[in-house]
PDB file of C-alpha atoms in Angstrom:
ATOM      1  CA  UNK A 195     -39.627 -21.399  21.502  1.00  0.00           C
ATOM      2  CA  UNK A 196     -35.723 -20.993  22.309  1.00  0.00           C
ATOM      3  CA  UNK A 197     -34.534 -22.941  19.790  1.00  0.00           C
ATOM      4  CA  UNK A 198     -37.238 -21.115  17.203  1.00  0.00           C
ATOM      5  CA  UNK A 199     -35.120 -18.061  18.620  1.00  0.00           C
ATOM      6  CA  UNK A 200     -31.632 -19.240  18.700  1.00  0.00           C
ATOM      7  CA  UNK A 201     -32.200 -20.540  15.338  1.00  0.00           C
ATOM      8  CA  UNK A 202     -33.370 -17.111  13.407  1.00  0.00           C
ATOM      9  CA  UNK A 203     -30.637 -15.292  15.390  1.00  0.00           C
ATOM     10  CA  UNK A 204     -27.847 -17.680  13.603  1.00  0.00           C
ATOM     11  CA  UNK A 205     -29.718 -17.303  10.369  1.00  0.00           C
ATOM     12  CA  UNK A 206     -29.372 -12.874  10.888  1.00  0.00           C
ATOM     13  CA  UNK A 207     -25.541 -13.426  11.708  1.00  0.00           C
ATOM     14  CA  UNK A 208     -24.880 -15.772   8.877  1.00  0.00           C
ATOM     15  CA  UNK A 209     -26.652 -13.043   6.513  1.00  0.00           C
ATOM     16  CA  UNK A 210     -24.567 -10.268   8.188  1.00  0.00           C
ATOM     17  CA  UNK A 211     -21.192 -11.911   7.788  1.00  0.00           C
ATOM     18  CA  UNK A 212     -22.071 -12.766   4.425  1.00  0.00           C
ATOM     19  CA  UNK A 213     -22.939  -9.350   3.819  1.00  0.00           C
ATOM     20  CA  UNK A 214     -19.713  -8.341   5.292  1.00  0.00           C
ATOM     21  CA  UNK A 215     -17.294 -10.590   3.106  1.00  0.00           C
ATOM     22  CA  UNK A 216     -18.915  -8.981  -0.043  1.00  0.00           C
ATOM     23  CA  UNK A 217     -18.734  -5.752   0.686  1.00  0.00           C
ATOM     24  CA  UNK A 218     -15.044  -6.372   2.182  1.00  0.00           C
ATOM     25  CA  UNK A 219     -14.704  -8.532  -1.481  1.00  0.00           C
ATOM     26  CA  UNK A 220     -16.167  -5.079  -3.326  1.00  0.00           C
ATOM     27  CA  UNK A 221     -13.385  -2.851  -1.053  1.00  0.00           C
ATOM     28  CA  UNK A 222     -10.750  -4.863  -1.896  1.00  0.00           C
ATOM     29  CA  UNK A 223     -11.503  -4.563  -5.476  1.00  0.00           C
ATOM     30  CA  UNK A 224     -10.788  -0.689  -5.678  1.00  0.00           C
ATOM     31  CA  UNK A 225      -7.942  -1.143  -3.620  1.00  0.00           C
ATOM     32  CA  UNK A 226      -4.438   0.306  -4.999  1.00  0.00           C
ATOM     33  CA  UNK A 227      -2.610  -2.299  -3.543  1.00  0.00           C
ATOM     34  CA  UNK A 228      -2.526  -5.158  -5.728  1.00  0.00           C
ATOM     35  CA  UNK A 229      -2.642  -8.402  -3.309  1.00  0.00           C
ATOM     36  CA  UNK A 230      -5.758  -6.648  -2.045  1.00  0.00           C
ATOM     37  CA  UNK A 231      -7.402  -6.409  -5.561  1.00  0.00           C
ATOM     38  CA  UNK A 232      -6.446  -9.875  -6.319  1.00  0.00           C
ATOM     39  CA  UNK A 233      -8.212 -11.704  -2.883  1.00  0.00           C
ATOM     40  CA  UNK A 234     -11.477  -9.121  -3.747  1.00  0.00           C
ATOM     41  CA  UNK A 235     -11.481 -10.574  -7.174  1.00  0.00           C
ATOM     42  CA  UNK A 236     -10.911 -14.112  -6.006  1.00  0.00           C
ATOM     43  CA  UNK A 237     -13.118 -13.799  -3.292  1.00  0.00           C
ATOM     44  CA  UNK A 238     -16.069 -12.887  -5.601  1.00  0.00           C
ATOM     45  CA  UNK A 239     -15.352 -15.678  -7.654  1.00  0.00           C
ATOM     46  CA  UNK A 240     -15.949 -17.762  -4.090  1.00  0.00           C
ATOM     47  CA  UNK A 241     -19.120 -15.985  -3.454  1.00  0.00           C
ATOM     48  CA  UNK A 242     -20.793 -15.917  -6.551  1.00  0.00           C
ATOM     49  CA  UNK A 243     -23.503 -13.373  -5.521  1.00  0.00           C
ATOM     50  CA  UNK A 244     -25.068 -12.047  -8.779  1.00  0.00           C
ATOM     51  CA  UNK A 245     -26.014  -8.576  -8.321  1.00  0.00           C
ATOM     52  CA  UNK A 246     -25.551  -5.848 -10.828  1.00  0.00           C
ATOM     53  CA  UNK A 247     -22.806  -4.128  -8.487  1.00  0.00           C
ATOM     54  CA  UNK A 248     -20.704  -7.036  -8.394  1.00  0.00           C
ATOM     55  CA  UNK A 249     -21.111  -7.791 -12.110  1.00  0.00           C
ATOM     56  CA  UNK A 250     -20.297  -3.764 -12.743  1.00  0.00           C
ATOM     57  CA  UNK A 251     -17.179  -4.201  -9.977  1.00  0.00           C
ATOM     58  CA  UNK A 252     -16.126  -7.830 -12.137  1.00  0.00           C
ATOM     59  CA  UNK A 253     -16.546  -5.947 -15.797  1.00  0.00           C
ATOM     60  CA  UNK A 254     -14.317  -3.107 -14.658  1.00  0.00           C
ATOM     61  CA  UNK A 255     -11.704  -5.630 -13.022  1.00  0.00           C
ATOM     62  CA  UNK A 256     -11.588  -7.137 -16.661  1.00  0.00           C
ATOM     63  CA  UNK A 257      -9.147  -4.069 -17.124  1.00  0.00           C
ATOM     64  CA  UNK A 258      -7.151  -4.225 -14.294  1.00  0.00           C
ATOM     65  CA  UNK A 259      -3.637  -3.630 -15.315  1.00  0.00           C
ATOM     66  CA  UNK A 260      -2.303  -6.790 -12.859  1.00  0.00           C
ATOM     67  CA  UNK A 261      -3.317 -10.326 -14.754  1.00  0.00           C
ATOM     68  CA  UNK A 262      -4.063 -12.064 -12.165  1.00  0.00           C
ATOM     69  CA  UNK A 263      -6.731  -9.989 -11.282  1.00  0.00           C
ATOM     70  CA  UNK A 264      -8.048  -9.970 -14.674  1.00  0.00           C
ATOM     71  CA  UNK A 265      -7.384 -13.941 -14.194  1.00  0.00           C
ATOM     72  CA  UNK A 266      -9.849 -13.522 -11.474  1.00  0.00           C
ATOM     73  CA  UNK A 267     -12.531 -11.280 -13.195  1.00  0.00           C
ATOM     74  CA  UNK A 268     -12.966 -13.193 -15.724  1.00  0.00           C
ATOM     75  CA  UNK A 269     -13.451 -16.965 -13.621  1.00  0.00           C
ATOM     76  CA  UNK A 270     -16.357 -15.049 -11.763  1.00  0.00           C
ATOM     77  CA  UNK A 271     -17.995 -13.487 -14.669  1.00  0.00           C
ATOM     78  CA  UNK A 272     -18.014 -16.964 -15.829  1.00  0.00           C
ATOM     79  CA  UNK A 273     -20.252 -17.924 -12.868  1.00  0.00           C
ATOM     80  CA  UNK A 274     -22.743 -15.228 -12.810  1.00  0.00           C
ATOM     81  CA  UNK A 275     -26.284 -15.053 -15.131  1.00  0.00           C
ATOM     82  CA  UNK A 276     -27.088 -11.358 -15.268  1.00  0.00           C
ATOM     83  CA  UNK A 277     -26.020  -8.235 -17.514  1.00  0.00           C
ATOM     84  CA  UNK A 278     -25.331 -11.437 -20.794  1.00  0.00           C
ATOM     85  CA  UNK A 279     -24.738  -8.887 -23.070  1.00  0.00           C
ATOM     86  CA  UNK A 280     -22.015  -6.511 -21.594  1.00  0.00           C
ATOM     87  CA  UNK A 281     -20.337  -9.476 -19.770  1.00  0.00           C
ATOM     88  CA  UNK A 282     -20.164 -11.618 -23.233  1.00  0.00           C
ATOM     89  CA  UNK A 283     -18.400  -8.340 -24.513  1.00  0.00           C
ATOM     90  CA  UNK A 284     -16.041  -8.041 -21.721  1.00  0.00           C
ATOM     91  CA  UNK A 285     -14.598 -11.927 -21.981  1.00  0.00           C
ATOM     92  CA  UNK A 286     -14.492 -11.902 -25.804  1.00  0.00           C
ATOM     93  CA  UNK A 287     -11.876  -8.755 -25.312  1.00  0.00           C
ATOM     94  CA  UNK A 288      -9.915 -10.699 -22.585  1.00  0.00           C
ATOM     95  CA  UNK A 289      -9.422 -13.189 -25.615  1.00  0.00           C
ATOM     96  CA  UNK A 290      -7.300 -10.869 -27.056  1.00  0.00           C
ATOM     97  CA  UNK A 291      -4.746 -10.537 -23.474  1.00  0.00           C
ATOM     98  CA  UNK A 292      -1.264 -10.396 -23.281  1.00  0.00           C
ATOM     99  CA  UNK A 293      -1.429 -13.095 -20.883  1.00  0.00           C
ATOM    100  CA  UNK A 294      -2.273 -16.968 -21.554  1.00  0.00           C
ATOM    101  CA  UNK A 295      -4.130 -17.671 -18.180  1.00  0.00           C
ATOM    102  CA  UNK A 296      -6.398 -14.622 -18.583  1.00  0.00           C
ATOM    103  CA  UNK A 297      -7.160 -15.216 -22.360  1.00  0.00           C
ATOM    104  CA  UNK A 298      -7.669 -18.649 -21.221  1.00  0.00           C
ATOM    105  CA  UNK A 299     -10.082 -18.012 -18.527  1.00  0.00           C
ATOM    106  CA  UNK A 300     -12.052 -15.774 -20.445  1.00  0.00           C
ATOM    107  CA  UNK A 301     -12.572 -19.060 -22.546  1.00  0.00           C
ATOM    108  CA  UNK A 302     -13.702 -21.253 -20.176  1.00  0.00           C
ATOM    109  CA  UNK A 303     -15.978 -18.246 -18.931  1.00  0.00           C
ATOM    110  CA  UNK A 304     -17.620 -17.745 -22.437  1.00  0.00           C
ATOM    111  CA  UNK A 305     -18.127 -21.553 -22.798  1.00  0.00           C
ATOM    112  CA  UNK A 306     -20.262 -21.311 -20.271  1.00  0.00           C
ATOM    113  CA  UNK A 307     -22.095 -18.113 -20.800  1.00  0.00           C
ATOM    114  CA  UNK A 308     -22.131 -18.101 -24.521  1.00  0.00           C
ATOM    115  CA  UNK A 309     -21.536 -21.510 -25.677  1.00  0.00           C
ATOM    116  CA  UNK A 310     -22.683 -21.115 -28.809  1.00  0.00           C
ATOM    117  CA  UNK A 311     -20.210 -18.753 -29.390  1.00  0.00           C
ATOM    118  CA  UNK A 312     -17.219 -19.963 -31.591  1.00  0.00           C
ATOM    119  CA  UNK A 313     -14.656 -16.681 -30.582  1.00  0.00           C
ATOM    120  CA  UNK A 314     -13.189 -18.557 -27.443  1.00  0.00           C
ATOM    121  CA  UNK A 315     -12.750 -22.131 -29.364  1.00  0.00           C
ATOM    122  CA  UNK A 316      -9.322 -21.031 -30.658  1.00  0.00           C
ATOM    123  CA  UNK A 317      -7.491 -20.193 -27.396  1.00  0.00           C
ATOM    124  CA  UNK A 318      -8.305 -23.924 -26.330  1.00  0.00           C
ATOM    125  CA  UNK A 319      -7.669 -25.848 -29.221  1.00  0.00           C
ATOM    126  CA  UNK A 320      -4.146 -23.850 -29.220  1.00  0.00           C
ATOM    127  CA  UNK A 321      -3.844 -24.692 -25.486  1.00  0.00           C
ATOM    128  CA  UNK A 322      -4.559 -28.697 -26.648  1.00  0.00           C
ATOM    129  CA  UNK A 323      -1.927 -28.195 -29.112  1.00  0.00           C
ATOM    130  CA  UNK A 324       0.301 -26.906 -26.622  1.00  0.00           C
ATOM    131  CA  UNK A 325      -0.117 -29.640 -24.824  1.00  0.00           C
ATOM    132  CA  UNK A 326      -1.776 -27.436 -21.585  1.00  0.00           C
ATOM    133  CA  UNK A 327      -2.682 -30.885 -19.813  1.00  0.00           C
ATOM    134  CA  UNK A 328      -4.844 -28.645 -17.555  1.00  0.00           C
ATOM    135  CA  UNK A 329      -7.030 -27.417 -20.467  1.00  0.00           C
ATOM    136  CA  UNK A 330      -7.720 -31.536 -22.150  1.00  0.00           C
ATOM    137  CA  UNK A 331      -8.276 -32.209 -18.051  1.00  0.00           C
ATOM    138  CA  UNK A 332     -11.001 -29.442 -18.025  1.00  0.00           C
ATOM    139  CA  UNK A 333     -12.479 -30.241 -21.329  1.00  0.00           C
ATOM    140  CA  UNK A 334     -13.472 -33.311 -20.344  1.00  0.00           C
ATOM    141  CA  UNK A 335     -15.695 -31.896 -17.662  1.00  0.00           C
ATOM    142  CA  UNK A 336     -17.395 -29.162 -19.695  1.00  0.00           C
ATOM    143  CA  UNK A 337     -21.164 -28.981 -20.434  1.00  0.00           C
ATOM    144  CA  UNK A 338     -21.716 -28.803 -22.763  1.00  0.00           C
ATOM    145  CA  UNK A 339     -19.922 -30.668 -24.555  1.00  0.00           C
ATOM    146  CA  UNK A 340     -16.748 -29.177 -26.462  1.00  0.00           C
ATOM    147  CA  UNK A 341     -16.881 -32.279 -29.616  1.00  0.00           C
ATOM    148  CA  UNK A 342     -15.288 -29.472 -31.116  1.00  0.00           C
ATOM    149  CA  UNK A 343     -11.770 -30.016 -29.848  1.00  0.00           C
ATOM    150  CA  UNK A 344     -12.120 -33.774 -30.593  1.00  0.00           C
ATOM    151  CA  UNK A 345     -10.070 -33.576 -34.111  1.00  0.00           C
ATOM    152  CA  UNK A 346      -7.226 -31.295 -31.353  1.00  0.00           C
ATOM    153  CA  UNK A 347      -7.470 -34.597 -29.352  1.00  0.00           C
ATOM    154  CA  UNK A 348      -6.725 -37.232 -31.698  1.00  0.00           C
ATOM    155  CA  UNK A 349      -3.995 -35.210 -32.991  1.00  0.00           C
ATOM    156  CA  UNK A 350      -2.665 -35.241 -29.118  1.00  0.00           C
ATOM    157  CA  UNK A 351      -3.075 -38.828 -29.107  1.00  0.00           C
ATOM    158  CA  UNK A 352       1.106 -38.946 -31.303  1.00  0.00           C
ATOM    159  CA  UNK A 353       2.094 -36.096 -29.071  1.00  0.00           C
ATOM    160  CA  UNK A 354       5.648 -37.264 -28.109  1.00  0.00           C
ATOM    161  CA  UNK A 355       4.675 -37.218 -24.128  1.00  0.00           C
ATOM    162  CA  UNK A 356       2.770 -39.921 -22.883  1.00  0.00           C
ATOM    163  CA  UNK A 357       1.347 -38.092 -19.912  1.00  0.00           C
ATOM    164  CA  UNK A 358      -0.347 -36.160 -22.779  1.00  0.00           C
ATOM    165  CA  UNK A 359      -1.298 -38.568 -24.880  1.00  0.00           C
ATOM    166  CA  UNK A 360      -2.774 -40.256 -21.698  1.00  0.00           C
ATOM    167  CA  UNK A 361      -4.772 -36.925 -20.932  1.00  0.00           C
ATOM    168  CA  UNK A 362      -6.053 -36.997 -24.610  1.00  0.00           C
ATOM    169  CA  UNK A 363      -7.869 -40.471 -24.822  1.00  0.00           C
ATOM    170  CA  UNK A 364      -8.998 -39.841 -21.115  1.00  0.00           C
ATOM    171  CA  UNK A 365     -10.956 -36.907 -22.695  1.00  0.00           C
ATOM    172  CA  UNK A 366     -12.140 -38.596 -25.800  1.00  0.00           C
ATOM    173  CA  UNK A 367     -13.707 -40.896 -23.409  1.00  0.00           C
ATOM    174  CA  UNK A 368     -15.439 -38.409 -21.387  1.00  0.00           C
ATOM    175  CA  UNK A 369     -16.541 -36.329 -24.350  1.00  0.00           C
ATOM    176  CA  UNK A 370     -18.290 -39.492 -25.193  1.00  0.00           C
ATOM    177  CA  UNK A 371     -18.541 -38.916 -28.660  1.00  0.00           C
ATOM    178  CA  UNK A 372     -18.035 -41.665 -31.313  1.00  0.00           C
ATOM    179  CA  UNK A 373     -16.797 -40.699 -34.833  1.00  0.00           C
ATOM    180  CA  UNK A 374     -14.736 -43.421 -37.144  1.00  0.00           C
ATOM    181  CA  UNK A 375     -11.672 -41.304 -36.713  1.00  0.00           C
ATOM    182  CA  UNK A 376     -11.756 -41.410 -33.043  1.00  0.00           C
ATOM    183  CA  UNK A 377     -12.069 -45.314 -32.751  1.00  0.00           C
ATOM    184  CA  UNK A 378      -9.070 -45.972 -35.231  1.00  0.00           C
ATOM    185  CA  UNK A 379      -7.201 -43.489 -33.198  1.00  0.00           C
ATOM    186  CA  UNK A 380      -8.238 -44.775 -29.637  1.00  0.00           C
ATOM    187  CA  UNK A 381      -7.011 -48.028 -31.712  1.00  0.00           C
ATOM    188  CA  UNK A 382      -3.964 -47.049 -32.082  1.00  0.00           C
ATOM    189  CA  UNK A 383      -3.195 -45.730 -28.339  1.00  0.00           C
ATOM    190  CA  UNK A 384      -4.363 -49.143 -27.390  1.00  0.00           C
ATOM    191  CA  UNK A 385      -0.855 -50.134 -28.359  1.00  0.00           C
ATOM    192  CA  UNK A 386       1.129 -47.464 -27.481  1.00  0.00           C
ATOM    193  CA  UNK A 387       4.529 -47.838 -25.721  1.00  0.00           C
ATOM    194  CA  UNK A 388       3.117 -46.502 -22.593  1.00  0.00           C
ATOM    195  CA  UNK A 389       1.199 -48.752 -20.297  1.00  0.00           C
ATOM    196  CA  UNK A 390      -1.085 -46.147 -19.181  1.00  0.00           C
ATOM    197  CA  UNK A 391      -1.695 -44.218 -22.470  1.00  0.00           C
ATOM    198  CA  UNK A 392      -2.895 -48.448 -23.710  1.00  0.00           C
ATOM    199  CA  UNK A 393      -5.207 -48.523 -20.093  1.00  0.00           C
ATOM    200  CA  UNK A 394      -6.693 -44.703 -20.941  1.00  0.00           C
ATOM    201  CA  UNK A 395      -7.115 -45.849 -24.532  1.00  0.00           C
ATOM    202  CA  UNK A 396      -8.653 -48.867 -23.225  1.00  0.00           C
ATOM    203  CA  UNK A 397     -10.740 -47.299 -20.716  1.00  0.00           C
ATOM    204  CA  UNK A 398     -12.234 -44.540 -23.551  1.00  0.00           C
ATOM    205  CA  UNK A 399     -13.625 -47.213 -25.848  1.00  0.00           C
ATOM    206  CA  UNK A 400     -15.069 -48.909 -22.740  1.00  0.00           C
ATOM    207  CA  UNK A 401     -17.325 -45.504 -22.154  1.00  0.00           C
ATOM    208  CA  UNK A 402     -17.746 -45.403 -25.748  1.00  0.00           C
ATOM    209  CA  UNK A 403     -19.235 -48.904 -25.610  1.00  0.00           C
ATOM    210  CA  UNK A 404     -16.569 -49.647 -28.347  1.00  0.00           C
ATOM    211  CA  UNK A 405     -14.331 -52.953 -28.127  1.00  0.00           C
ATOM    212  CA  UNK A 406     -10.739 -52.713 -29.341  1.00  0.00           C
ATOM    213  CA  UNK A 407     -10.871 -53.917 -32.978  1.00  0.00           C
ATOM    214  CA  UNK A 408      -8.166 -56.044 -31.844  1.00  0.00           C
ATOM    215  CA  UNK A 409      -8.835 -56.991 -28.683  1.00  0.00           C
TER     216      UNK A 409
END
């Protein structure tokens, strides 16, 4: 029967603290320092709880005048379900930011809350063309998936950096998506100067099933 005890009474704590942190996560949010706004808006984004409060508190951080906690607003509107509508709304304006890393987290947000959405496809395919490796690394891992950005990919494939054109077959790979213009361009990388874009290269036509046409 202790145990039975002990064990509810660590269950009512764990509830409580949780409790806590959010509300400590909401108070920081309305704070006018700053720092404090950004760890509540970061610290939401840990929690994920999806209740209409938060998602109000998140959709009126989406205006915050410091980016980063816009930055923040818009990663953990990208994890919640509820209020589709208004929260759809909110990220599609935060396309439009001043700031790169909030217009692009409001993409990766509405990729996965309105993927059928085309607004937010142009902010990544002009991060590919950048050559943001940390965009090609996340569209790899994206479900669904972005074939989309495959003709930005095969284009990255003659970028003049080889890190990047290493990142870009790595993501053809994982998109997994087979098209005649992405074998004769995986072709290609398979004898590129760089011995890791030829093993990436390699390594995408493997999970395509696909042997090199000269191998």
């Amino acid at each position: 029967m202790w145990w039975r005890m002990t064990a509810a009474l660590l269950v009512g704590l764990a509830g409580g603290c949780g409790g806590n942190e959010l509300s400590r996560a909401l108070a920081d949010l309305t704070s006018q320092d700053y720092e404090q706004r950004r760890m509540g808006a970061h610290a939401l984004f840990e929690l994920r709880p999806d209740r209409p409060d938060v998602v109000a508190a998140l959709i009126q951080a989406g205006d915050d005048p410091d980016s980063e906690v816009r930055r923040w607003a818009c990663r953990a509107l990208g994890e919640l379900t509820s209020a589709e509508d208004r929260v759809v709304t909110v990220l599609e304006a935060r396309l439009r930011d001043p700031e790169t890393a909030v217009r692009r987290a409001a993409a990766f947000a509405l990729h996965k809350r309105s993927p059928e959405s085309t607004a937010y496809r142009t902010e990544l395919l002009a991060a590919v063309t950048e050559g943001d490796g940390g965009v090609i690394v996340a569209l790899g891992t994206l479900q669904p998936r972005p074939t989309w950005a495959i003709p930005a990919l095969v284009k990255s494939l003659q970028d003049r950096r080889p890190g990047l054109r290493r990142l870009a077959a790595e993501c053809l790979g994982q998109l997994g998506a087979w098209t005649p213009e992405v074998r004769q361009a995986l072709d290609r990388a398979c004898q590129d100067a760089d011995d890791r874009v030829r093993s990436a290269a390699s390594e995408a036509l493997a999970r395509l099933q696909l042997p090199p046409e000269n191998g």
